[in-house]
Amino acid sequence: MKLLVTGASGNIGNILGNKLQKNNIPFIGLDVVSQGFINDDFFQLDITNKSNLYEKKSVFNEVDTLIHLASKIDAGADITNTGIESVNVNVKGTLNLLECLPNLKNILFTSTYMVYGIPKQNPVTENHIQEPHTVYGTSKMVTEKYLQVYAQEKGINLTIFRYMGIYGLMSHYANQAIPIFIKLIATGKNPIIYGNGLQRRNHLFIDDAIDAILVWINNKNPGIFNIGGIDSPTNLDLISIINEKMNKKIKPIFKESQQYDFITDISRAAAVLHFQPKTRIKDGLSNTIERFLE
Amino acid sequence: MTFKIAEKNFLITGGTGQIGSFLTEKLLENKANVTVLGHNSNNLKEIKDLVDTKKIKFVECDLTNENRIKTVGPLLQNVDFLVHLSSEFRFPEPNSLSSAHHTVELDIKGTILLLQQLKQLQGILFTSSAAVYGKPSYLPTDELCPIRPISFYGCGKFATEKYLKLHSNNKNVPLTILRISNVYGQRDRSNQMIPIFTRKALRNEPIKLNENGSRDLIHISDVIEAIMSAIKLNQNNLFNIGTGIKFSNHFILKKIIEITKSQSKILRLEKSEDDDFVYDISKATAKLDINPKVSIERGLVDEILWHKKQI
C-alpha cells in the first residue's frame, strides 16, 4: 500500500500521522500549511492549485490509497459569502487530487453529519434524506456524489465516513460547544446554552475518529458510514460532567433558540466496517480537560 | 395568492435554447420584462428578432467567467425572478474529470456567482433533470426516489438544486425545482434520439436502434405550460415533469419512419445502453394543475416539420 493523507497538518491529520508512524505505516502527507506533526514525506501543496499538484506527479503516480481529510470548514449558511471558496477547496480540490492520482484503488473520504440537515427522525441512518443547511454540509454532500460517480466509473473502492461533531482537541474547533464550555467553566464564567439544554448529540471523541481510520486501513471495507460516539449527552449533561471534573459549580445561561436532537445510527459501521467507538463521554471529557489544563 | 408576472423583471439563463426561447415568448405575452443571459450574442437563434427589435434585453455572459459575471452584475440589479435553465454541454467523454470540473464551474460556481448579483429576487425556478436519480430505484419514478446520479452531469444538476435550496432558505426566496424528463418538439437542437432518428429518416439512411430502452417524452409546449404554472404558484416546490407515459425507442423510431415516409432500415443492436424510464407525475398534476396535452404523434409531426425546414 502506498498511502497519501491530505489535510495532514489538520486536526485529525496531525494525530493520525503520529499513529501511523507509531504503527510503522509509511505515508505521504499533504497540506496547504505545514504545522504540528510532519513526516519525512510531507508536501506543502494547495489542492486548489492543479499545476502545483502536477509538479509532484511522479510521487503521486505510485499512490494507490487516499485518505482525503483536507477540507475547508465553514459553518456559514450564505452561499454568496463563502460558497465559492468552499466549492473551490472541497469539490474542485478533490477533483484536482483525483486527476493527479491515476493509480488509485482505495479512497477514504471524511464527510460530516451535516450532510443530513435537521433530522427528520433519530437516530439518523445513512439513508436519511439530505437537506444540508450549511455551506460546509452542502459542499461535503456534493463531493460525496462526485466521488461516487468517479469511483463507480473507475472501479475504485470508496469509503465515506460521515463524522459526528468531534471533540477532544482544545486548540481546534474552537467555536464548538465542548471546548467553549470547558474554557468558560475553567475561568468561572457562565457558559451559554442555546435552547433548553436537553437536546442530545452523540459527540465523537477524537481518538475514536482516528481509530475508525486505522480500522479502515486494515480492511478497506467500502460504503458510507456514520461514525459517531457511544453516548448521547445533553448540553446540560456536558456542563454537569465538566463541572464535576473541574470541581466547579458554574451554572449555564439559557438563550432562546430552536434546537434539535442529533444522534447518528452507528450500527452499519459496527456491522460492515467492524468499527465501534470505545470512549464514554465522561472519559472523553476528562481527557479533553486534562489536555486543556496542560 | 399567485405571483403576478406582468411588469416583473425576469432573467432567463440559457435563454437562447429550446425551452428558453419559447418561455421568453410566453413571458412577453404575459407582459413581463425579459432579460436573457447567454454566452454568445452571435447565436441568438429564435430570439434574435426580439433582441433586434428591443423587445427583450440580451446580456452576453459565460457563467464560467467570474469577471464577466461581475461586470454585467449592474445590468441585473432589478431582476425579480430568475429562471435558471443553465445550458448543458455534451462532452466527448461525459464522465471524465474534465467534464466533472466543467459541471462544477458552470452549474455550481456559475449559479453562486450569478446569485451574488441578484439581490432582490422574489422567486427562482430551476430546471433540473431526471439524471439526478441515476438509474432510478423504482418506476414510475416520483420525487421521493433516492438521489443516485451516475453521471457528472447528474451531479452538477443535483449540486445546483442543493446550493439553490440553501440560498432559498437563507434569503427566504421561493424556489421551484423542475426535474424535466426528455423534452422534444420544434427547436430541438440537441443531439438526442429524436433529432438523430429524424435527420437519418429524412435522408433514408439506416438507423441504429438500441432495443429495450424506453423514455418519458414531454413536448416543449407542455413543458412551457408547467413552467408558467410553477412561476405563478412561486412556492418552494420540487416536481418531476414528464407525461407519465413511456414509449419504447423502437416505437418512436417506427413512428418517425412512418411520418417521414422514410425508406430507412432499422439496424437492431443487441446490446442496449438505454434503460426503461417513466415518471410518476401525480404531484405536478395535482399541485400545478397541469396535464400534458400533446400526443406523441402530434408532437413528433411538430418536431419533424421543424427539422425539415432546417435542411
Coordinates of C-alpha atoms in Angstrom, one line a residue:
Chain A
M1 CA 0.0 0.0 0.0
K2 CA 1.2 3.4 -1.0
L3 CA -0.8 5.9 1.2
L4 CA -1.5 9.6 0.7
V5 CA -3.0 11.6 3.5
T6 CA -4.4 15.0 2.7
G7 CA -5.0 17.6 5.4
A8 CA -2.0 16.0 7.2
S9 CA -1.4 19.2 9.3
G10 CA -5.1 19.5 10.3
N11 CA -7.0 18.5 13.4
I12 CA -7.4 14.8 12.5
G13 CA -4.3 14.6 10.2
N14 CA -1.8 15.5 12.9
I15 CA -2.9 12.8 15.3
L16 CA -3.4 10.3 12.5
G17 CA 0.1 11.0 11.3
N18 CA 1.5 10.2 14.8
K19 CA -0.4 7.0 15.0
L20 CA 0.6 5.8 11.5
Q21 CA 4.3 6.4 12.4
K22 CA 3.9 4.5 15.7
N23 CA 2.3 1.6 13.8
N24 CA 5.1 1.7 11.1
I25 CA 2.7 2.6 8.3
P26 CA 4.5 4.8 5.8
F27 CA 2.5 7.6 4.2
I28 CA 2.9 10.7 2.1
G29 CA 1.4 13.8 3.9
L30 CA 0.0 16.8 2.1
D31 CA -1.4 20.0 3.4
V32 CA -1.7 23.7 2.4
V33 CA 0.1 24.6 5.7
S34 CA 3.0 22.9 7.4
Q35 CA 2.4 22.6 11.2
G36 CA 2.4 20.1 14.0
F37 CA 3.5 16.6 13.2
I38 CA 5.4 16.5 9.9
N39 CA 6.7 13.2 8.5
D40 CA 9.6 12.8 6.0
D41 CA 7.3 12.5 3.1
F42 CA 5.4 15.7 3.6
F43 CA 4.5 18.1 0.7
Q44 CA 3.2 21.6 1.4
L45 CA 0.7 21.9 -1.5
D46 CA -2.6 23.7 -2.1
I47 CA -5.1 21.2 -3.6
T48 CA -6.9 24.1 -5.4
N49 CA -3.7 24.7 -7.4
K50 CA -3.6 21.9 -10.0
S51 CA -0.3 22.9 -11.6
N52 CA 1.4 22.7 -8.2
L53 CA 0.0 19.2 -7.7
Y54 CA 1.1 18.2 -11.1
E55 CA 4.7 19.1 -10.3
K56 CA 4.7 16.1 -7.8
K57 CA 3.1 13.8 -10.3
S58 CA 5.9 11.3 -10.2
V59 CA 5.4 10.9 -6.5
F60 CA 1.6 10.7 -6.7
N61 CA 1.7 8.2 -9.6
E62 CA 2.6 5.5 -7.1
V63 CA -0.2 6.2 -4.7
D64 CA -2.9 3.6 -4.6
T65 CA -4.7 4.6 -1.3
L66 CA -6.0 8.0 -0.5
I67 CA -7.2 9.3 2.9
H68 CA -8.8 12.6 2.0
L69 CA -9.1 14.8 5.1
A70 CA -8.3 18.2 3.5
S71 CA -11.3 20.4 3.7
K72 CA -12.5 24.0 4.1
I73 CA -14.6 24.1 7.2
D74 CA -17.1 26.9 7.3
A75 CA -20.3 26.7 9.2
G76 CA -22.0 29.7 7.5
A77 CA -25.2 29.4 5.5
D78 CA -24.8 32.2 3.0
I79 CA -23.5 30.7 -0.3
T80 CA -23.0 34.2 -1.8
N81 CA -20.5 34.8 1.0
T82 CA -18.4 31.6 1.4
G83 CA -19.8 29.3 -1.3
I84 CA -17.2 29.8 -3.9
E85 CA -14.2 29.2 -1.7
S86 CA -15.9 26.2 -0.2
V87 CA -16.6 24.7 -3.7
N88 CA -13.0 25.5 -4.8
V89 CA -11.4 23.6 -1.9
N90 CA -13.8 20.9 -1.2
V91 CA -15.3 20.0 -4.5
K92 CA -12.7 21.2 -7.1
G93 CA -9.8 20.4 -4.8
T94 CA -11.0 16.8 -4.6
L95 CA -11.3 16.6 -8.4
N96 CA -7.8 18.1 -8.8
L97 CA -6.4 15.4 -6.5
L98 CA -8.1 12.6 -8.4
E99 CA -6.6 13.9 -11.6
C100 CA -3.1 13.6 -10.1
L101 CA -3.7 10.2 -8.7
P102 CA -4.1 7.9 -11.8
N103 CA -3.5 4.6 -10.0
L104 CA -5.9 4.9 -7.1
K105 CA -7.5 1.7 -5.8
N106 CA -8.9 2.8 -2.4
I107 CA -10.4 6.1 -1.2
L108 CA -11.4 7.1 2.3
F109 CA -13.3 10.4 2.3
T110 CA -14.2 12.1 5.5
S111 CA -17.6 13.7 5.3
T112 CA -19.9 15.0 8.0
Y113 CA -23.2 14.5 9.8
M114 CA -24.1 18.0 8.4
V115 CA -24.9 16.4 5.0
Y116 CA -28.3 15.4 6.6
G117 CA -29.5 18.8 7.7
I118 CA -32.1 18.8 10.6
P119 CA -33.0 15.2 11.4
K120 CA -36.5 14.0 10.4
Q121 CA -36.1 11.2 12.9
N122 CA -33.4 10.0 15.3
P123 CA -31.2 8.0 15.2
V124 CA -30.2 9.2 11.8
T125 CA -29.2 6.4 9.4
E126 CA -27.1 6.7 6.3
N127 CA -30.3 6.7 4.2
H128 CA -31.7 9.7 5.9
I129 CA -32.8 12.4 3.4
Q130 CA -30.1 15.0 2.7
E131 CA -31.1 18.6 3.2
P132 CA -27.9 20.4 4.5
H133 CA -28.4 23.9 5.8
T134 CA -24.8 24.9 5.8
V135 CA -22.3 25.8 3.1
Y136 CA -19.9 23.2 4.6
G137 CA -22.5 20.4 4.7
T138 CA -23.6 21.1 1.1
S139 CA -20.1 21.0 -0.2
K140 CA -19.4 17.7 1.5
M141 CA -22.6 16.2 0.2
V142 CA -21.8 17.3 -3.3
T143 CA -18.2 16.0 -3.1
E144 CA -19.6 12.6 -2.0
K145 CA -21.7 12.4 -5.1
Y146 CA -18.8 13.3 -7.5
L147 CA -16.6 10.7 -5.7
Q148 CA -19.3 8.1 -6.1
V149 CA -19.6 8.6 -9.8
Y150 CA -15.8 8.6 -10.2
A151 CA -15.3 5.5 -8.1
Q152 CA -18.0 3.7 -10.0
E153 CA -16.6 4.7 -13.3
K154 CA -13.0 3.7 -12.4
G155 CA -13.8 0.7 -10.3
I156 CA -12.2 2.3 -7.2
N157 CA -13.1 1.1 -3.7
L158 CA -14.8 4.1 -2.0
T159 CA -15.5 4.6 1.7
I160 CA -17.2 7.7 3.1
F161 CA -17.1 8.5 6.8
R162 CA -19.9 10.8 8.0
Y163 CA -18.3 12.0 11.2
M164 CA -20.4 13.3 14.0
G165 CA -19.1 16.5 15.7
I166 CA -15.6 15.7 17.0
Y167 CA -14.3 16.8 20.4
G168 CA -11.1 16.2 22.3
L169 CA -8.9 19.0 21.0
M170 CA -8.9 22.3 22.7
S171 CA -7.0 24.3 20.1
H172 CA -9.2 23.3 17.2
Y173 CA -12.9 23.5 16.6
A174 CA -12.7 26.5 19.0
N175 CA -16.3 27.5 18.2
Q176 CA -17.8 24.2 19.2
A177 CA -19.8 23.6 22.4
I178 CA -17.4 21.4 24.4
P179 CA -14.2 23.5 24.2
I180 CA -16.2 26.6 24.8
F181 CA -17.9 25.1 27.9
I182 CA -14.5 23.9 29.3
K183 CA -12.8 27.3 28.7
L184 CA -15.7 29.2 30.3
I185 CA -16.1 26.9 33.3
A186 CA -12.3 26.9 33.9
T187 CA -12.4 30.6 34.2
G188 CA -15.5 30.7 36.3
K189 CA -17.7 32.2 33.6
N190 CA -21.2 31.1 32.8
P191 CA -21.5 29.0 29.6
I192 CA -24.4 29.9 27.3
I193 CA -26.8 27.2 26.3
Y194 CA -29.0 27.8 23.2
G195 CA -32.4 26.3 23.8
N196 CA -33.3 24.4 27.0
G197 CA -30.2 22.3 27.1
L198 CA -32.0 19.0 26.8
Q199 CA -31.1 18.2 23.2
R200 CA -28.9 15.1 22.7
R201 CA -25.9 14.5 20.4
N202 CA -23.6 11.6 20.1
H203 CA -20.4 13.6 20.1
L204 CA -17.4 11.7 18.8
F205 CA -14.1 11.6 20.7
I206 CA -11.1 12.4 18.5
D207 CA -9.3 9.1 19.4
D208 CA -12.3 7.1 18.2
A209 CA -12.4 9.2 15.0
I210 CA -8.8 8.2 14.4
D211 CA -9.4 4.6 15.3
A212 CA -12.1 4.3 12.7
I213 CA -9.5 5.4 10.1
L214 CA -7.0 2.8 11.4
V215 CA -9.7 0.1 11.2
W216 CA -10.4 1.1 7.6
I217 CA -6.7 1.0 6.7
N218 CA -6.8 -2.7 7.7
N219 CA -10.0 -3.8 6.0
K220 CA -10.8 -1.0 3.5
N221 CA -14.4 -2.1 3.6
P222 CA -16.4 0.2 1.2
G223 CA -19.6 2.0 1.9
I224 CA -21.0 5.1 3.6
F225 CA -20.7 5.0 7.4
N226 CA -21.9 7.2 10.2
I227 CA -19.1 7.5 12.6
G228 CA -20.3 8.8 16.0
G229 CA -19.9 8.4 19.7
I230 CA -21.5 5.8 22.1
D231 CA -23.2 8.3 24.4
S232 CA -25.7 11.0 23.5
P233 CA -25.4 13.5 26.3
T234 CA -27.5 16.7 26.5
N235 CA -25.7 20.1 26.8
L236 CA -26.8 20.1 30.5
D237 CA -25.1 16.7 30.9
L238 CA -21.9 18.1 29.4
I239 CA -21.9 21.1 31.7
S240 CA -22.6 18.9 34.8
I241 CA -19.8 16.5 33.9
I242 CA -17.3 19.3 33.1
N243 CA -18.2 21.0 36.5
E244 CA -17.7 17.7 38.3
K245 CA -14.4 17.0 36.7
M246 CA -13.1 20.6 37.4
N247 CA -14.6 20.8 40.8
K248 CA -16.7 23.7 39.9
K249 CA -20.4 24.6 40.2
I250 CA -20.9 27.1 37.3
K251 CA -24.5 27.5 36.1
P252 CA -25.3 28.0 32.5
I253 CA -27.2 30.9 31.0
F254 CA -30.0 29.9 28.7
K255 CA -30.7 31.8 25.4
E256 CA -33.8 31.1 23.4
S257 CA -33.1 29.2 20.2
Q258 CA -34.6 26.3 18.3
Q259 CA -32.5 23.3 18.9
Y260 CA -32.9 19.6 18.0
D261 CA -31.5 16.2 18.9
F262 CA -28.9 14.8 16.5
I263 CA -28.0 11.2 17.1
T264 CA -26.5 9.2 14.3
D265 CA -27.1 5.5 14.0
I266 CA -23.7 3.9 14.0
S267 CA -24.8 0.3 13.6
R268 CA -23.7 0.0 10.0
A269 CA -20.2 0.9 10.8
A270 CA -20.2 -1.8 13.5
A271 CA -21.6 -4.4 11.2
V272 CA -19.8 -3.7 8.0
L273 CA -16.6 -1.7 8.9
H274 CA -16.2 -3.6 12.2
F275 CA -15.7 -0.3 14.0
Q276 CA -17.2 0.7 17.3
P277 CA -16.3 3.7 19.3
K278 CA -14.8 2.9 22.8
T279 CA -14.8 6.2 24.6
R280 CA -17.6 7.0 27.1
I281 CA -18.4 10.7 27.3
K282 CA -17.1 11.0 30.9
D283 CA -13.7 9.6 29.9
G284 CA -13.6 11.7 26.8
L285 CA -14.3 14.9 28.6
S286 CA -11.8 14.0 31.4
N287 CA -9.2 13.5 28.7
T288 CA -10.1 16.8 27.0
I289 CA -9.9 18.7 30.2
E290 CA -6.5 17.2 31.0
R291 CA -5.2 18.3 27.6
F292 CA -6.7 21.7 28.3
L293 CA -5.1 22.1 31.7
E294 CA -1.6 21.0 30.4
Chain B
M1 CA -52.1 34.1 -4.0
T2 CA -50.4 33.9 -7.3
F3 CA -47.2 35.6 -8.4
K4 CA -48.1 38.4 -10.9
I5 CA -46.0 38.1 -14.0
A6 CA -46.9 41.3 -15.7
E7 CA -44.4 44.1 -15.4
K8 CA -42.0 41.9 -13.5
N9 CA -38.3 41.7 -14.5
F10 CA -37.4 38.1 -15.5
L11 CA -33.9 36.9 -16.1
I12 CA -33.6 33.7 -18.1
T13 CA -30.2 31.9 -18.3
G14 CA -29.7 29.7 -21.2
G15 CA -32.5 31.7 -22.8
T16 CA -31.4 31.0 -26.4
G17 CA -32.2 27.3 -26.1
Q18 CA -35.4 25.4 -26.9
I19 CA -37.1 26.0 -23.5
G20 CA -35.6 29.5 -23.1
S21 CA -36.8 30.8 -26.4
F22 CA -40.4 29.5 -26.1
L23 CA -40.5 30.7 -22.5
T24 CA -39.3 34.2 -23.5
E25 CA -42.1 34.5 -26.0
K26 CA -44.7 33.3 -23.4
L27 CA -43.5 35.7 -20.7
L28 CA -43.7 38.6 -23.2
E29 CA -47.3 37.6 -24.0
N30 CA -47.9 37.9 -20.3
K31 CA -46.3 41.4 -20.3
A32 CA -43.2 40.6 -18.4
N33 CA -39.9 42.4 -18.9
V34 CA -37.4 39.7 -20.1
T35 CA -33.6 39.7 -20.0
V36 CA -31.9 36.7 -21.5
L37 CA -28.4 35.7 -20.4
G38 CA -26.4 33.7 -22.9
H39 CA -22.9 33.0 -23.8
N40 CA -22.9 34.0 -27.4
S41 CA -24.6 37.1 -28.9
N42 CA -23.8 35.9 -32.4
N43 CA -26.0 32.9 -32.0
L44 CA -29.4 34.1 -30.7
K45 CA -31.4 31.7 -32.9
E46 CA -35.2 32.2 -32.4
I47 CA -34.9 35.2 -30.0
K48 CA -32.7 37.2 -32.5
D49 CA -35.7 39.3 -33.8
L50 CA -36.9 40.0 -30.2
V51 CA -33.4 41.3 -29.3
D52 CA -33.0 43.3 -32.6
T53 CA -36.4 44.9 -32.0
K54 CA -35.5 45.6 -28.4
K55 CA -38.5 43.7 -27.1
I56 CA -36.1 41.9 -24.8
K57 CA -32.6 42.6 -23.4
F58 CA -29.7 40.2 -24.1
V59 CA -26.7 40.1 -21.8
E60 CA -23.7 38.2 -23.1
C61 CA -22.1 36.3 -20.3
D62 CA -20.5 32.9 -19.9
L63 CA -21.4 31.6 -16.4
T64 CA -17.9 30.1 -16.1
N65 CA -16.4 33.6 -16.5
E66 CA -16.3 35.1 -13.0
N67 CA -15.1 38.5 -14.1
R68 CA -17.7 38.8 -16.8
I69 CA -20.5 38.0 -14.3
K70 CA -19.2 40.8 -12.0
T71 CA -19.0 43.2 -15.0
V72 CA -22.6 42.5 -16.1
G73 CA -23.9 42.5 -12.5
P74 CA -25.1 46.1 -12.6
L75 CA -27.4 45.2 -15.5
L76 CA -29.1 42.6 -13.4
Q77 CA -29.8 44.7 -10.3
N78 CA -33.6 44.8 -10.8
V79 CA -34.2 41.2 -11.5
D80 CA -37.3 40.0 -9.7
F81 CA -37.4 36.4 -10.9
L82 CA -34.7 34.1 -12.1
V83 CA -35.5 31.3 -14.5
H84 CA -32.3 29.2 -14.4
L85 CA -32.2 26.9 -17.4
S86 CA -28.4 26.7 -17.4
S87 CA -27.3 25.2 -20.6
E88 CA -26.0 21.8 -20.9
F89 CA -22.8 20.8 -22.6
R90 CA -22.3 17.5 -24.3
F91 CA -18.8 16.2 -23.8
P92 CA -16.9 13.6 -25.8
E93 CA -16.2 11.8 -22.5
P94 CA -19.1 12.7 -20.2
N95 CA -17.6 11.0 -17.2
S96 CA -14.1 12.3 -17.5
L97 CA -12.7 14.5 -14.7
S98 CA -12.5 17.5 -17.1
S99 CA -16.3 17.2 -17.6
A100 CA -16.6 17.0 -13.8
H101 CA -14.7 20.2 -13.5
H102 CA -16.8 21.8 -16.1
T103 CA -20.1 21.0 -14.3
V104 CA -18.6 22.4 -11.1
E105 CA -17.6 25.6 -12.9
L106 CA -20.8 26.1 -14.9
D107 CA -23.5 24.6 -12.7
I108 CA -22.3 25.2 -9.1
K109 CA -20.0 28.2 -9.3
G110 CA -21.9 29.8 -12.2
T111 CA -25.0 29.7 -10.1
I112 CA -23.4 31.0 -6.9
L113 CA -21.7 33.8 -8.8
L114 CA -25.0 34.8 -10.5
L115 CA -26.8 34.8 -7.2
Q116 CA -24.2 37.2 -5.8
Q117 CA -25.5 39.7 -8.3
L118 CA -29.3 39.1 -7.8
K119 CA -30.1 40.8 -4.6
Q120 CA -33.8 41.5 -4.9
L121 CA -35.1 38.1 -6.1
Q122 CA -38.8 37.2 -5.4
G123 CA -38.6 33.8 -6.9
I124 CA -36.3 31.2 -8.6
L125 CA -37.2 28.4 -11.0
F126 CA -34.5 25.9 -11.8
T127 CA -34.8 23.2 -14.5
S128 CA -33.1 20.1 -13.2
S129 CA -33.1 16.7 -14.8
A130 CA -34.0 13.1 -14.3
A131 CA -30.3 12.5 -14.3
V132 CA -30.2 13.2 -10.6
Y133 CA -32.0 9.8 -10.0
G134 CA -29.3 8.0 -12.0
K135 CA -30.7 4.5 -12.7
P136 CA -33.9 5.1 -10.6
S137 CA -34.6 2.6 -7.8
Y138 CA -38.2 2.3 -9.0
L139 CA -40.6 3.1 -11.8
P140 CA -42.6 5.1 -12.3
T141 CA -40.2 7.5 -10.5
D142 CA -41.7 10.0 -8.1
E143 CA -39.9 12.8 -6.3
L144 CA -39.1 10.6 -3.2
C145 CA -36.9 8.3 -5.3
P146 CA -33.3 8.2 -3.9
I147 CA -30.8 10.6 -5.5
R148 CA -28.0 8.5 -7.0
P149 CA -26.5 10.3 -10.0
I150 CA -24.4 8.0 -12.2
S151 CA -23.0 10.9 -14.3
F152 CA -21.2 14.1 -13.6
Y153 CA -24.0 15.9 -15.4
G154 CA -26.4 14.5 -12.8
C155 CA -24.0 15.5 -10.0
G156 CA -23.9 19.1 -11.4
K157 CA -27.7 19.3 -11.6
F158 CA -28.1 17.8 -8.1
A159 CA -25.5 20.2 -6.7
T160 CA -27.2 23.2 -8.2
E161 CA -30.5 22.1 -6.7
K162 CA -28.9 21.9 -3.3
Y163 CA -27.0 25.2 -3.4
L164 CA -30.1 27.0 -4.7
K165 CA -32.1 25.4 -1.9
L166 CA -29.6 26.6 0.7
H167 CA -29.8 30.1 -0.8
S168 CA -33.6 30.0 -1.0
N169 CA -33.9 29.0 2.7
N170 CA -31.3 31.5 3.8
K171 CA -32.7 34.5 1.9
N172 CA -36.3 33.5 2.0
V173 CA -36.8 33.3 -1.7
P174 CA -39.3 30.7 -3.0
L175 CA -37.5 28.0 -5.2
T176 CA -39.2 25.7 -7.7
I177 CA -37.2 22.8 -9.0
L178 CA -38.5 21.0 -12.1
R179 CA -36.8 17.7 -12.9
I180 CA -37.7 17.5 -16.5
S181 CA -37.6 14.3 -18.4
N182 CA -36.9 14.2 -22.2
V183 CA -38.0 17.3 -23.9
Y184 CA -38.8 17.2 -27.6
G185 CA -40.6 19.2 -30.2
Q186 CA -39.6 22.1 -32.5
R187 CA -36.3 23.9 -32.0
D188 CA -34.8 20.7 -30.6
R189 CA -31.1 21.1 -31.4
S190 CA -30.0 18.5 -29.0
N191 CA -28.0 15.5 -30.1
Q192 CA -30.6 13.2 -28.6
M193 CA -32.5 10.3 -30.0
I194 CA -35.4 12.1 -31.9
P195 CA -33.3 14.6 -33.8
I196 CA -30.8 11.9 -34.8
F197 CA -33.5 9.5 -35.9
T198 CA -35.3 12.3 -37.7
R199 CA -32.3 13.5 -39.7
K200 CA -31.4 10.0 -40.7
A201 CA -35.0 9.1 -41.7
L202 CA -35.3 12.2 -43.8
R203 CA -32.1 11.1 -45.6
N204 CA -33.3 7.5 -45.9
E205 CA -30.2 6.3 -44.1
P206 CA -30.1 3.2 -42.0
I207 CA -30.8 3.8 -38.3
K208 CA -29.2 2.0 -35.3
L209 CA -31.6 1.1 -32.6
N210 CA -30.9 0.0 -29.0
E211 CA -33.5 -2.4 -28.1
N212 CA -35.3 -2.4 -24.7
G213 CA -34.9 1.2 -23.9
S214 CA -37.9 3.4 -23.2
R215 CA -38.4 7.0 -22.2
D216 CA -40.8 9.6 -20.9
L217 CA -41.0 12.2 -23.6
I218 CA -42.7 15.5 -23.0
H219 CA -43.5 18.0 -25.7
I220 CA -42.0 21.5 -25.4
S221 CA -45.4 23.2 -25.2
D222 CA -46.3 21.1 -22.2
V223 CA -43.0 21.9 -20.5
I224 CA -43.7 25.7 -21.1
E225 CA -47.2 25.3 -19.5
A226 CA -45.6 23.5 -16.5
I227 CA -43.0 26.3 -16.1
M228 CA -45.6 29.1 -16.4
S229 CA -47.9 27.4 -13.8
A230 CA -44.9 26.9 -11.4
I231 CA -43.9 30.6 -11.8
K232 CA -47.5 31.7 -11.0
L233 CA -47.5 29.4 -7.9
N234 CA -44.0 30.6 -6.8
Q235 CA -43.7 28.4 -3.8
N236 CA -40.9 26.1 -2.5
N237 CA -41.6 23.0 -4.6
L238 CA -40.0 20.1 -6.3
F239 CA -41.7 18.4 -9.3
N240 CA -40.9 15.7 -11.7
I241 CA -42.1 17.0 -15.1
G242 CA -42.9 14.4 -17.8
T243 CA -46.0 12.8 -19.2
G244 CA -46.1 9.6 -17.0
I245 CA -46.3 7.6 -20.2
K246 CA -43.4 5.6 -21.6
F247 CA -42.7 4.9 -25.2
S248 CA -40.1 2.4 -26.3
N249 CA -37.3 3.7 -28.5
H250 CA -38.5 1.2 -31.1
F251 CA -42.0 2.7 -31.1
I252 CA -40.6 6.2 -31.5
L253 CA -38.4 5.2 -34.4
K254 CA -41.2 3.4 -36.2
K255 CA -43.4 6.5 -35.8
I256 CA -40.7 8.7 -37.2
I257 CA -40.2 6.5 -40.2
E258 CA -44.0 6.4 -40.7
I259 CA -44.4 10.2 -40.5
T260 CA -41.4 10.9 -42.8
K261 CA -42.4 8.1 -45.1
S262 CA -38.8 7.1 -44.9
Q263 CA -37.0 4.2 -46.6
S264 CA -34.6 3.9 -43.7
K265 CA -33.8 0.4 -42.5
I266 CA -33.7 -0.3 -38.7
L267 CA -30.4 -1.8 -37.6
R268 CA -31.1 -3.6 -34.3
L269 CA -28.2 -3.6 -31.8
E270 CA -28.1 -6.5 -29.5
K271 CA -26.7 -4.6 -26.5
S272 CA -28.9 -1.9 -25.1
E273 CA -27.4 1.1 -23.3
D274 CA -30.8 2.6 -22.6
D275 CA -32.9 1.6 -19.7
D276 CA -36.6 1.9 -19.1
F277 CA -37.7 5.2 -17.7
V278 CA -41.0 6.8 -16.8
Y279 CA -42.1 9.4 -14.3
D280 CA -44.9 9.4 -11.7
I281 CA -46.2 12.9 -12.4
S282 CA -49.1 12.9 -9.9
K283 CA -47.6 15.6 -7.7
A284 CA -47.1 18.0 -10.6
T285 CA -50.5 17.2 -12.0
A286 CA -52.2 18.0 -8.7
K287 CA -50.2 21.0 -7.5
L288 CA -49.6 22.7 -10.8
D289 CA -53.0 21.8 -12.2
I290 CA -51.5 20.7 -15.5
N291 CA -51.9 17.7 -17.7
P292 CA -49.7 17.0 -20.7
K293 CA -51.8 17.6 -23.8
V294 CA -49.7 16.9 -26.8
S295 CA -49.9 13.4 -28.1
I296 CA -46.7 11.6 -29.2
E297 CA -48.0 11.6 -32.8
R298 CA -48.7 15.3 -32.9
G299 CA -45.5 16.1 -31.1
L300 CA -43.4 14.1 -33.5
V301 CA -45.0 15.7 -36.5
D302 CA -44.3 19.1 -35.0
E303 CA -40.6 18.3 -34.4
I304 CA -40.2 16.6 -37.8
L305 CA -41.7 19.5 -39.7
W306 CA -39.2 21.8 -37.9
H307 CA -36.2 19.6 -38.8
K308 CA -37.4 19.6 -42.5
K309 CA -37.3 23.4 -42.5
Q310 CA -33.8 23.4 -41.2
I311 CA -32.4 21.4 -44.1

